[in-house]
Short mmCIF file of C-alpha atoms and ligand atoms in Angstrom, two decimals:
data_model
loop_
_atom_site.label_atom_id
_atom_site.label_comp_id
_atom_site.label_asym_id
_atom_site.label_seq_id
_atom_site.Cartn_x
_atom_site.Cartn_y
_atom_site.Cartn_z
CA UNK G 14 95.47 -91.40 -253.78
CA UNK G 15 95.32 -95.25 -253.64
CA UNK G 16 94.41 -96.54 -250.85
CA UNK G 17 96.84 -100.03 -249.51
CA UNK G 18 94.22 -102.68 -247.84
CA UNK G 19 95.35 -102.75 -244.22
CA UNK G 20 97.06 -99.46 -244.14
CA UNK G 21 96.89 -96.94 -241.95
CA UNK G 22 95.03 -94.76 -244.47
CA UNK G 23 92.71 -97.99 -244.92
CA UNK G 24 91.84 -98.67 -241.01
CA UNK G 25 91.59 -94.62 -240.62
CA UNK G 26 88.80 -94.53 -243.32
CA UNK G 27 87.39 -97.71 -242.18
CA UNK G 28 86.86 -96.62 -238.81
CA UNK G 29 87.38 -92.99 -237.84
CA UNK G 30 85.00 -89.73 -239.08
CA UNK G 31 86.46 -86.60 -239.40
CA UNK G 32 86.01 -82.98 -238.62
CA UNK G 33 85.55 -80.67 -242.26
CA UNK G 34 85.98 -83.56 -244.36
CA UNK G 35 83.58 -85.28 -246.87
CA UNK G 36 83.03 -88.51 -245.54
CA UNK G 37 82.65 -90.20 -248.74
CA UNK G 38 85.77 -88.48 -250.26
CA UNK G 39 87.68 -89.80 -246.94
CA UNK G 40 86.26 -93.75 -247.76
CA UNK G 41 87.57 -93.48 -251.33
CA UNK G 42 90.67 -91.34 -251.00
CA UNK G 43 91.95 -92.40 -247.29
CA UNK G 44 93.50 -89.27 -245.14
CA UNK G 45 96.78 -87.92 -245.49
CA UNK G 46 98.67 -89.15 -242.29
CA UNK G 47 101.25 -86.88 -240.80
CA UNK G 48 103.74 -88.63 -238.50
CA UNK G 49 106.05 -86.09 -236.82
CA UNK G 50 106.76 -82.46 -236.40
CA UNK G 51 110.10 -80.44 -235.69
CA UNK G 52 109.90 -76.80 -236.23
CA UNK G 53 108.01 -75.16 -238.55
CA UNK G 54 107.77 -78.90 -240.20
CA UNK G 55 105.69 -81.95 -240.29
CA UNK G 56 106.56 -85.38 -242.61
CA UNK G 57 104.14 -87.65 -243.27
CA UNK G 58 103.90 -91.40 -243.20
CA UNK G 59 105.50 -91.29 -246.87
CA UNK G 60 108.54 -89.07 -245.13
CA UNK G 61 107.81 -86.38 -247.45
CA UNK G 62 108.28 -82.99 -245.12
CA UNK G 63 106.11 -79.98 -245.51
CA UNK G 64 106.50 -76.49 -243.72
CA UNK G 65 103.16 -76.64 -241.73
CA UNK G 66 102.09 -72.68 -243.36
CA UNK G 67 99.25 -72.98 -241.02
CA UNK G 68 100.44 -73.72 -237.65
CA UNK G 69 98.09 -76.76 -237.25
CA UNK G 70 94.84 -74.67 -237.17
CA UNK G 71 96.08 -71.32 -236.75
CA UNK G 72 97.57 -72.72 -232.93
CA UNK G 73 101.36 -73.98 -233.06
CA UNK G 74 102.80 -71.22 -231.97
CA UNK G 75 106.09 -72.58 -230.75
CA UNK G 76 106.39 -74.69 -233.30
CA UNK G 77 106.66 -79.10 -233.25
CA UNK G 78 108.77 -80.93 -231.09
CA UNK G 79 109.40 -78.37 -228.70
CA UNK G 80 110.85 -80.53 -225.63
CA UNK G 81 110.20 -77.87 -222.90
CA UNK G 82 105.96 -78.52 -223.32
CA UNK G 83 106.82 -82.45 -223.71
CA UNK G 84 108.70 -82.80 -220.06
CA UNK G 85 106.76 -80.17 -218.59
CA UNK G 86 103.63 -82.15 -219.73
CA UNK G 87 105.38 -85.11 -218.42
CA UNK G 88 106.55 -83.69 -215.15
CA UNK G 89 103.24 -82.76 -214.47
CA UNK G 90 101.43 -85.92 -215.55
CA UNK G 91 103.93 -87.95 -213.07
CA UNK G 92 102.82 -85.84 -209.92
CA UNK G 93 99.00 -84.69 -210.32
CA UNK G 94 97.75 -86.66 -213.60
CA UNK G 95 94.50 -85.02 -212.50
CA UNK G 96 92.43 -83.34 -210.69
CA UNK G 97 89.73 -81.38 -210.86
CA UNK G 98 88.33 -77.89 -209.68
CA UNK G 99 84.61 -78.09 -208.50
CA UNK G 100 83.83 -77.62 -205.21
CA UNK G 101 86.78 -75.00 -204.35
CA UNK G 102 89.74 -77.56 -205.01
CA UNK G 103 92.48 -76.02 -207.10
CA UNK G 104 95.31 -77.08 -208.03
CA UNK G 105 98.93 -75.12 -208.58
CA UNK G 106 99.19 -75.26 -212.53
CA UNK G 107 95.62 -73.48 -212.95
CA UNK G 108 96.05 -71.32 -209.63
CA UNK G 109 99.46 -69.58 -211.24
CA UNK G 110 97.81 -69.81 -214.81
CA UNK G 111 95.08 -67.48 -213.80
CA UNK G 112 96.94 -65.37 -212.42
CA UNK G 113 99.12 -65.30 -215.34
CA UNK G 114 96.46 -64.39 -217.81
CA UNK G 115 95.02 -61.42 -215.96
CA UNK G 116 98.66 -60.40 -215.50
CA UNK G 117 98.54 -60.07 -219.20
CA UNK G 118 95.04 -58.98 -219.86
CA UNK G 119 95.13 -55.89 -222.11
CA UNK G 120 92.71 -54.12 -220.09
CA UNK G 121 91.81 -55.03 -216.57
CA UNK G 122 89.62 -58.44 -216.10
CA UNK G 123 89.03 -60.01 -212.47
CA UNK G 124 88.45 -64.09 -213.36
CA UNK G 125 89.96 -66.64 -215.47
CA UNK G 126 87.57 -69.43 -216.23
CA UNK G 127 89.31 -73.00 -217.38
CA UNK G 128 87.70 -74.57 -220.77
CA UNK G 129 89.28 -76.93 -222.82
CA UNK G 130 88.11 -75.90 -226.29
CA UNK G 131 87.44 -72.70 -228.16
CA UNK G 132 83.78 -73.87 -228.67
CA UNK G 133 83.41 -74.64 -225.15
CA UNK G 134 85.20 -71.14 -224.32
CA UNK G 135 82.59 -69.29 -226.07
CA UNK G 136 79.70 -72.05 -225.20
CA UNK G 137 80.10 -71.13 -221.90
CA UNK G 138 80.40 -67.28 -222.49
CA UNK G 139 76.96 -67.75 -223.83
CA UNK G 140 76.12 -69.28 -220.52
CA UNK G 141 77.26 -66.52 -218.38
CA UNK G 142 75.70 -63.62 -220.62
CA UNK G 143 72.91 -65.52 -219.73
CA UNK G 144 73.83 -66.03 -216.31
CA UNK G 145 74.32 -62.72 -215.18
CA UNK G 146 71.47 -61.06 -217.14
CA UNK G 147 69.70 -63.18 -214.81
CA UNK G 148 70.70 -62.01 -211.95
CA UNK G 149 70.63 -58.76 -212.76
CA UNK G 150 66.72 -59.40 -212.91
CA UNK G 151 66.95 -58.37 -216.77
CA UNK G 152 65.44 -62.30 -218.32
CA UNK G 153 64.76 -60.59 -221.47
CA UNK G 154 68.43 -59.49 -222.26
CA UNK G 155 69.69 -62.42 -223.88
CA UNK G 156 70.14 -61.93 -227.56
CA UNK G 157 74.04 -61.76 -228.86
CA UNK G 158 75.33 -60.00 -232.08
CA UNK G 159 77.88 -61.72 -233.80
CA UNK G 160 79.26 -61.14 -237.45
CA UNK G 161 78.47 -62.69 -240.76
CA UNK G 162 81.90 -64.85 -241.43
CA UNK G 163 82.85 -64.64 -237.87
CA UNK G 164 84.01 -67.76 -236.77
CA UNK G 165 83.15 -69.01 -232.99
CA UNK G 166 83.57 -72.21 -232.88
CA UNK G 167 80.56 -75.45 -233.79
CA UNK G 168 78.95 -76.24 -230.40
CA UNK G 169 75.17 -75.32 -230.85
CA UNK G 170 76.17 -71.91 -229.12
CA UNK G 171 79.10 -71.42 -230.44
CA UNK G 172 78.31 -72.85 -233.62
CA UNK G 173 75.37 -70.23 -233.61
CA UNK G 174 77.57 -67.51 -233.10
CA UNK G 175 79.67 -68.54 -235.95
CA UNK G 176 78.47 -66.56 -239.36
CA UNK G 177 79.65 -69.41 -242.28
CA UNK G 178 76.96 -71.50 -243.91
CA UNK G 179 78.42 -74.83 -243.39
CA UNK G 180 78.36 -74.48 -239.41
CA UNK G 181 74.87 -73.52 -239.62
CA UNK G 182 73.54 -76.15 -243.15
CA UNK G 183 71.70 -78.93 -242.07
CA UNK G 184 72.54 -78.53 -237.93
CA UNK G 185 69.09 -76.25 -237.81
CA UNK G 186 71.51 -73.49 -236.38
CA UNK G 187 71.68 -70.78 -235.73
CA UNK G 188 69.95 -70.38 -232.32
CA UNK G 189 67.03 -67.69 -231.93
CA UNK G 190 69.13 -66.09 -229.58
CA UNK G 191 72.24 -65.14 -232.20
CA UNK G 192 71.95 -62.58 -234.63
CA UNK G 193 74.36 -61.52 -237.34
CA UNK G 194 75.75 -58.21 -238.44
CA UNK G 195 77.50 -57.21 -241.11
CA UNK G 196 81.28 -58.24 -241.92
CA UNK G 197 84.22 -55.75 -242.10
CA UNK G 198 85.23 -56.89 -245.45
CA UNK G 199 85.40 -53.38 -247.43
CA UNK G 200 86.19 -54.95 -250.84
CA UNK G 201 83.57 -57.66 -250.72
CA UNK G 202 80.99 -56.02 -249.15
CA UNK G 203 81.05 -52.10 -249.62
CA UNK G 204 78.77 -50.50 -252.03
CA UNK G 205 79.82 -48.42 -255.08
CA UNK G 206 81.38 -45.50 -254.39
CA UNK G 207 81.50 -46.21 -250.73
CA UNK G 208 84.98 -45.13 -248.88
CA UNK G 209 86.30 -47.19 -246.45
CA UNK G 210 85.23 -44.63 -243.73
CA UNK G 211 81.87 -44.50 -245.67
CA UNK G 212 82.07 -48.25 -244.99
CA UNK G 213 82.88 -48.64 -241.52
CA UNK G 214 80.38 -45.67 -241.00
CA UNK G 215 77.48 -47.63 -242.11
CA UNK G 216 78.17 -50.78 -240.48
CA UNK G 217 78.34 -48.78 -237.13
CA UNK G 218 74.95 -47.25 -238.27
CA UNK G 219 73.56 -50.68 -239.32
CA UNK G 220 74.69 -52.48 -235.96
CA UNK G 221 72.69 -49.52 -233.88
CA UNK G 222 69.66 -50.33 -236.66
CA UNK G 223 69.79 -53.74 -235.39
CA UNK G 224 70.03 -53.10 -231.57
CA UNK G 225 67.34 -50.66 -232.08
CA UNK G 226 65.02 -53.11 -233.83
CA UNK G 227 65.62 -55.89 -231.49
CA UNK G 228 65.47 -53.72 -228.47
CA UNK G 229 68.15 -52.43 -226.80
CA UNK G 230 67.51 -54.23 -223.44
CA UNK G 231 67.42 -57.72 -224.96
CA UNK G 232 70.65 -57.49 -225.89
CA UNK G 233 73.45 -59.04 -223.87
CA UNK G 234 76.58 -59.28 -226.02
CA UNK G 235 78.45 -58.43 -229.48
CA UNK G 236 81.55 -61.35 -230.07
CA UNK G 237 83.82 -60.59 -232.70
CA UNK G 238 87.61 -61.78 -233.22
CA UNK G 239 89.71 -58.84 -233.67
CA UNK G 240 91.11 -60.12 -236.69
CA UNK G 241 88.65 -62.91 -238.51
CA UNK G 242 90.19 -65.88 -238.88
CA UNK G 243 88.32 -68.84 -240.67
CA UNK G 244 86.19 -66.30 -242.47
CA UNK G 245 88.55 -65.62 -244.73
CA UNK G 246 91.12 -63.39 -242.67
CA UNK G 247 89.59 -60.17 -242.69
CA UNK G 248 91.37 -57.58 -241.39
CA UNK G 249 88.95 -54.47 -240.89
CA UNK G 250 89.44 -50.94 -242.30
CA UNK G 251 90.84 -48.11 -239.66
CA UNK G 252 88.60 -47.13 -237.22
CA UNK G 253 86.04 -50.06 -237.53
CA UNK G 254 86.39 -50.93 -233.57
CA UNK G 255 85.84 -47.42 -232.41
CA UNK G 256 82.46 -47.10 -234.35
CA UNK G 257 81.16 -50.73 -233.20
CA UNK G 258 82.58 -50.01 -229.74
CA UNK G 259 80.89 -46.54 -229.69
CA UNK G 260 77.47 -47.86 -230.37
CA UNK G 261 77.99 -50.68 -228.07
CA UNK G 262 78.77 -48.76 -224.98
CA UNK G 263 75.94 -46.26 -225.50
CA UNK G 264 73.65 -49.71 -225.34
CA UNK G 265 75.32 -50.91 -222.40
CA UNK G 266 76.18 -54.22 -224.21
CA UNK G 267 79.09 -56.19 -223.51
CA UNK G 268 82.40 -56.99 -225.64
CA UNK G 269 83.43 -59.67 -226.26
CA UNK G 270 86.82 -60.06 -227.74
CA UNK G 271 87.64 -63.86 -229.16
CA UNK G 272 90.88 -63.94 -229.55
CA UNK G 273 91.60 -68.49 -230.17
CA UNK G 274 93.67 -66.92 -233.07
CA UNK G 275 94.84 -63.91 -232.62
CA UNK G 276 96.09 -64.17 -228.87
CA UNK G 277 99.58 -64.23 -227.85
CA UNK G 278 101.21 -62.22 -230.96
CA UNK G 279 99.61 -63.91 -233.97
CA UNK G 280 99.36 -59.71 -235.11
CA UNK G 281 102.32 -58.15 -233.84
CA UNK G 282 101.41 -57.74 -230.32
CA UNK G 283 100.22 -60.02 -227.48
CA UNK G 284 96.94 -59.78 -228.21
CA UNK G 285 94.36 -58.65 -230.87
CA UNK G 286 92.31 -56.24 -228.91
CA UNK G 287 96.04 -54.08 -228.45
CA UNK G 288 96.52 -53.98 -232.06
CA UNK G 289 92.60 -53.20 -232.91
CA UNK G 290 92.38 -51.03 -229.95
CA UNK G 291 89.36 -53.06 -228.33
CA UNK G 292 88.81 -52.66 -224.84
CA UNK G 293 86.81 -56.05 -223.77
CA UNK G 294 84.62 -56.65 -221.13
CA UNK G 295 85.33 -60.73 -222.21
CA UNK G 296 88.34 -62.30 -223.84
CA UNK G 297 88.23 -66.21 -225.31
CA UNK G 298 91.38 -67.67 -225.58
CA UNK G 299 92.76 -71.37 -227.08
CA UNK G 300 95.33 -72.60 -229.45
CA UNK G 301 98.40 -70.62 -229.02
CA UNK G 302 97.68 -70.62 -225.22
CA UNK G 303 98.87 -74.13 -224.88
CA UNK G 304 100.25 -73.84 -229.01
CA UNK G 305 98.06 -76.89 -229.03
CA UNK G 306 100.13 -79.83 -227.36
CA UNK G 307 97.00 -80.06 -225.58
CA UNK G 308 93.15 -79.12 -225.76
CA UNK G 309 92.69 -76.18 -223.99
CA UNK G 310 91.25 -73.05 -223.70
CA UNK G 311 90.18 -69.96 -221.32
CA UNK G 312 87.89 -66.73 -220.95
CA UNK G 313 88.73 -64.35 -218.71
CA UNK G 314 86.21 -61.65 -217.86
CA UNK G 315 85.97 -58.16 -216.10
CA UNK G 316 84.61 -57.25 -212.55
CA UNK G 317 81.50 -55.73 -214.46
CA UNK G 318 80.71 -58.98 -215.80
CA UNK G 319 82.32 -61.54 -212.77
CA UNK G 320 80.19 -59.49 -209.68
CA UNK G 321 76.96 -60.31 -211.25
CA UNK G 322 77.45 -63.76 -211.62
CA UNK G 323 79.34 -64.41 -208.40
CA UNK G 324 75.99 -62.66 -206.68
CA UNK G 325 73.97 -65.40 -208.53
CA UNK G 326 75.96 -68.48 -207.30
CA UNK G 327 75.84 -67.48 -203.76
CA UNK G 328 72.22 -67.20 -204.51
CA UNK G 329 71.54 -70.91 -205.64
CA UNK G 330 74.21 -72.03 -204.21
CA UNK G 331 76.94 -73.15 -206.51
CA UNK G 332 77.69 -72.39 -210.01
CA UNK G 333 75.80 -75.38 -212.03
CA UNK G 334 78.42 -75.10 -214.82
CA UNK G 335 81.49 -77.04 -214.82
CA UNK G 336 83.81 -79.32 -217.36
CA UNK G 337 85.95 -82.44 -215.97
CA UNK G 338 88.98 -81.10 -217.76
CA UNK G 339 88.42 -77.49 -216.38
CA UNK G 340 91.39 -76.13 -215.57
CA UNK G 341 93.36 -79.57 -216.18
CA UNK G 342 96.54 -79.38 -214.58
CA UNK G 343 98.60 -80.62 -217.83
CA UNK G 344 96.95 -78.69 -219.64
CA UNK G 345 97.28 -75.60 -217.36
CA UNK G 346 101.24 -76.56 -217.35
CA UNK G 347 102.31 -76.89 -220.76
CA UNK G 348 100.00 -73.47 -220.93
CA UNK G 349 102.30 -71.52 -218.32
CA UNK G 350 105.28 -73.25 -219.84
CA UNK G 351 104.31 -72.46 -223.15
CA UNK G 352 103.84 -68.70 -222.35
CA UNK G 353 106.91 -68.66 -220.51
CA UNK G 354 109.18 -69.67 -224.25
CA UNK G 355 106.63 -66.83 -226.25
CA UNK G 356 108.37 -64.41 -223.45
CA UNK G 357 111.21 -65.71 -223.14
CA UNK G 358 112.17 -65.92 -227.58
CA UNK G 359 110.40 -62.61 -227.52
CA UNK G 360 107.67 -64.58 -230.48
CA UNK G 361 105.58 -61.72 -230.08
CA UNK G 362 108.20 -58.96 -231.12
CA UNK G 363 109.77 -62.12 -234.17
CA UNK G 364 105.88 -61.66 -235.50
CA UNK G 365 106.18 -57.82 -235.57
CA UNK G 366 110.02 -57.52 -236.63
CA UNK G 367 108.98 -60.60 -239.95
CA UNK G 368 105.67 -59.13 -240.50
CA UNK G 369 106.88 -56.28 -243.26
CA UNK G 370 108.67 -59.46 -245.23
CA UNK G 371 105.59 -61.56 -245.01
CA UNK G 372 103.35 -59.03 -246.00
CA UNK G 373 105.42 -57.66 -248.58
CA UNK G 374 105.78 -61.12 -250.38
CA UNK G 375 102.05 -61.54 -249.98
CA UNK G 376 101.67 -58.20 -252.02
CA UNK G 377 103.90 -59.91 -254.70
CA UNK G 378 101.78 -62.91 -254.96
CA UNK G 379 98.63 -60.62 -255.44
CA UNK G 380 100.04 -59.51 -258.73
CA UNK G 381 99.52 -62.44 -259.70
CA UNK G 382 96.73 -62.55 -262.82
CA UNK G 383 94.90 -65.36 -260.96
CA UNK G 384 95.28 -62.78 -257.67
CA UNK G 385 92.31 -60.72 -256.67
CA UNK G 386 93.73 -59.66 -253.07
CA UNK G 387 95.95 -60.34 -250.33
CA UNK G 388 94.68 -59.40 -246.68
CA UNK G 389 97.15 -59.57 -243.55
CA UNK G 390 98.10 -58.13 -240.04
CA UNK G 391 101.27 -59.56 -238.05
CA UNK G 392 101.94 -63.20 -239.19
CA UNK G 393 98.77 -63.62 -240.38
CA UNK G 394 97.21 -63.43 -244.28
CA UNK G 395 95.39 -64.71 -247.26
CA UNK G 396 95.78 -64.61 -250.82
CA UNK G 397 92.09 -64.38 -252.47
CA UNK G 398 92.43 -66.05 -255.82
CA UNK G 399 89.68 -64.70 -258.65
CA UNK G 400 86.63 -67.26 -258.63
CA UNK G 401 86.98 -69.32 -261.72
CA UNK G 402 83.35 -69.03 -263.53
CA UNK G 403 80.91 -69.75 -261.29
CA UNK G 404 82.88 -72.55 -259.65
CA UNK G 405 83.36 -70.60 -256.44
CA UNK G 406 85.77 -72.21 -253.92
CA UNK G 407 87.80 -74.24 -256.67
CA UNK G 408 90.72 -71.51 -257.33
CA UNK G 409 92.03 -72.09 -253.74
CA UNK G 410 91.75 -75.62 -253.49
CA UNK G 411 93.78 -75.66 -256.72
CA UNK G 412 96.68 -73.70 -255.18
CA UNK G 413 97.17 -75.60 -251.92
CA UNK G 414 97.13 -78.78 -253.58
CA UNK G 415 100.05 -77.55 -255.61
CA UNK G 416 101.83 -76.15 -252.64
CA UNK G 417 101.61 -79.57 -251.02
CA UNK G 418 102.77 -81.05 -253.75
CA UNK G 419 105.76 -79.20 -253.27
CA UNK G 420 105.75 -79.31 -249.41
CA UNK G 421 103.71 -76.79 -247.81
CA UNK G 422 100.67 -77.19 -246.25
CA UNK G 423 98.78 -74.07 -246.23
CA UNK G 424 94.37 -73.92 -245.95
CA UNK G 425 92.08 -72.68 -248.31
CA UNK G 426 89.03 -70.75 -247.06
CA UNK G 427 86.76 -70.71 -250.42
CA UNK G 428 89.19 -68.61 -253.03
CA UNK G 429 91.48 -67.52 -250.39
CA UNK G 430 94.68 -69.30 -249.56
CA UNK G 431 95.13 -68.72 -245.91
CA UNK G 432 98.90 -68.03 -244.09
CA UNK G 433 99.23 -68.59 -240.50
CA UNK G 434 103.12 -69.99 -239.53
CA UNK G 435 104.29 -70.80 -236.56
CA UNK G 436 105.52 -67.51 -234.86
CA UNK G 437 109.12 -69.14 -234.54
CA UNK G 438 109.66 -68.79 -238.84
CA UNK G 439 112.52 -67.09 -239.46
CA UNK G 440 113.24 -64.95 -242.51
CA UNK G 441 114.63 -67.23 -244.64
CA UNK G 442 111.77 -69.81 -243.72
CA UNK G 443 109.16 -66.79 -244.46
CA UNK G 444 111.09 -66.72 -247.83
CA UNK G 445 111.22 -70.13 -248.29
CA UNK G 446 107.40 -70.71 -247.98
CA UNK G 447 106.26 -67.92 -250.42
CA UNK G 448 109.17 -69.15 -253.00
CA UNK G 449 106.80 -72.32 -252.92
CA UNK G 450 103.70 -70.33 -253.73
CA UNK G 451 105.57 -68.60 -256.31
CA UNK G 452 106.34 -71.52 -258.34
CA UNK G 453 102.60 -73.28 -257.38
CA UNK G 454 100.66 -70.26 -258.75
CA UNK G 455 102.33 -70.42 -261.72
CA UNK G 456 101.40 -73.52 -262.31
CA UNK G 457 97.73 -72.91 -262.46
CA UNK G 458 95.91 -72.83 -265.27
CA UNK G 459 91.98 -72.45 -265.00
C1 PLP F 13 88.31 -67.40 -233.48
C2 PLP F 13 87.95 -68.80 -233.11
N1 PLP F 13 87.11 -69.00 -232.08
C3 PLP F 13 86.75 -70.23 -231.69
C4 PLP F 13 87.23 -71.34 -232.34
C5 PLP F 13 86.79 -72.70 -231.92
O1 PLP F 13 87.83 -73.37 -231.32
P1 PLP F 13 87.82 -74.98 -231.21
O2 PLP F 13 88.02 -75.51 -232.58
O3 PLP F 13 88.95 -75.25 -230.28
O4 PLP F 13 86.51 -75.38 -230.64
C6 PLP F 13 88.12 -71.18 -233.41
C7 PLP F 13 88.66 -72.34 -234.12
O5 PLP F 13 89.25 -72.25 -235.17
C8 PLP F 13 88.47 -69.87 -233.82
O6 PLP F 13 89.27 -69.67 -234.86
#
């Protein structure tokens, strides 16, 4: 990519860093800037249109443009821009958006607590793990499990919990406080001759190791999405959330389900934990809450884990925790509004009813020779391309560069392609996008 003095691309690089991105490739090459959305589309400043294959980050769930979030956003902004809710002021957007969630909770949860990212969702879980083993007068039961390739988010707790290297390379993360067990990934990770019940069997056995080892009562938490997400989408073999739930409740630990990319029917059903069969005692929640018009983000939590804490503030005094933008009542707004058109076009049940086609068509790609394995749940997937060499994390690269060649914007995640569209694709759009990979792959030559 050349880069035109005084273009966009040229005051972007001159002036703004970016998340994920090699600074030094971004001076030389410039970004790629994307102008507008409509549907499942985006065009960039070029006007060349793409279908957006990943839903932004894994979080457009009703797709661009969509007009009902832009005048509810504006309604709202014209008659309470702001405000916040310290001090027991509330507002009506967050008041009937609380509500809302624990309407839909899975599994009954008391509280709904306002954040504005997924990091800050699962930084502040941290917090009140902390929190209430505090005031249950148990200081030493801190420590919280989370998985190798789980992703969590990148504030120091957060970014702690996540299991990738980069998160953790050079920020002197992870915490003391995090540990990391093993991933559900039965083809990467199981041993020879090891079933997938063999598998999940060990894992359960190697998490109780680990509890054991650390001590059972130091333990406050085990965080896992129900379906990993920026690890590589790794769906885990049948009956892996029984065995880590089994061990967990005989601990007394607590769950905690983070669902930024799997809530609100990214699998097939409103939320993760229904198609995993989790029962949470915590559930993070982000991107399709609001499908990203806005920053923001909730956890909601059970009375178990709510009386404890609530105890402790009336102890101190107050809750010392608190965000400007909790609970923002755009944000909070477009959120209600936006849960109101995933009822409303039944997204949830267009996930489940085009998940056999986009699955099925994922299958076909993975016969590819350059194909090693697809992986997928709902409207969710990855292709894992075969490492070329030694050169790992060059094979997917490859293949998303040639799909946006030929308009689609889809992620790689190392050798895996990732698939994550908004949940308003229809068939022929589902068809449409892997007719692109079709011709890309073919294309490849390593
Ligand atoms: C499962 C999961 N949790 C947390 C996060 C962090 O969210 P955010 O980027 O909004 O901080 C992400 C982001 O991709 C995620 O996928």
């Amino acid at each position: 990519m050349t880069v035109q003095p005084n273009s966009i691309e040229a005051r972007d690089a001159a002036y703004h860093m970016h998340s994920y991105t090699n600074a030094r490739t971004l001076e030389a090459e410039g970004p790629l800037i994307i102008e507008e959305g409509d549907g499942i589309y985006v065009t960039d400043n070029s006007g060349k249109r793409y279908i957006e294959g990943m839903s932004g980050l894994w979080s457009v769930a009703v797709g661009f443009g969509e007009d009902r979030l832009a005048k509810v956003a504006n309604d709202q902004m014209r008659k309470l821009p702001y405000y916040h809710t310290f001090a027991q002021r509330s507002h009506t957007p967050s008041a009937e958006l609380a509500e809302k969630l624990i309407q839909m909770a899975p599994v009954p949860m008391s509280k709904v607590y306002f954040t504005n990212s997924g990091s800050e969702a699962n930084d502040t879980m941290v917090k009140l793990l902390w929190y209430r083993s505090n005031a249950l007068g148990k200081p030493e039961k801190k420590k919280i499990i989370s998985r190798i390739k789980g992703y969590h988010g990148i504030t120091v707790a957060s970014g702690s919990l996540t299991g990738l290297p980069y998160n953790h390379m050079s920020f002197d993360l992870p915490i003391p406080q995090v540990m990391h067990a093993g991933c559900p990934h039965y083809s990467a990770f199981a041993r020879d001759g090891e079933t997938e019940a063999d598998f999940v069997a060990r894992l359960a056995r190697e998490l109780d190791d680990l509890i054991q080892t650390e001590g059972p009562d130091t333990i406050a938490g085990f965080i896992g999405e129900p379906v990993m997400g920026a690890g590589g989408v790794i769906v885990p073999p049948e009956g892996y959330w029984k065995a880590i739930q089994d061990v967990l409740k005989k601990y007394d630990i607590l769950l905690i389900a983070d669902e930024v990319i799997c809530g609100f029917g990214r699998t097939g059903q409103m939320f993760g934990s229904q198609t995993m069969g989790i029962e949470p005692d915590i559930m993070v929640m982000s991107k399709q809450l609001s499908s990203s018009y806005i920053p923001f983000s909730a956890l909601m939590m059970n009375d178990r884990t709510y009386q404890p804490i609530a105890d402790e503030t009336a102890r101190i005094g107050t809750f010392g925790h608190g965000f400007t933008g909790s609970g923002h009542p755009v944000g909070a707004a477009v959120s209600l509004e936006n849960l109101k058109i995933i009822e409303e076009r039944d997204l949830v049940g267009n996930a489940a009813r085009l998940s056999p086609l986009f699955l099925e068509r994922l299958n076909r790609l993975a016969e590819h020779d350059l194909a090693k394995e697809m992986r997928g749940i709902g409207l969710i997937g990855a292709l894992e391309l075969h490492p070329q060499g030694d050169a790992v994390g060059v094979a997917g690269p490859a293949l998303v560069n040639a799909c946006m060649e030929r308009g689609l914007i889809l992620r790689p995640l190392g050798d895996s392609v990732a698939f994550c569209p908004p949940l308003i694709i229809t068939e022929d759009q589902v068809n449409q996008m892997f007719d692109i990979v079709d011709d890309a792959i073919g294309t490849l030559s390593f």
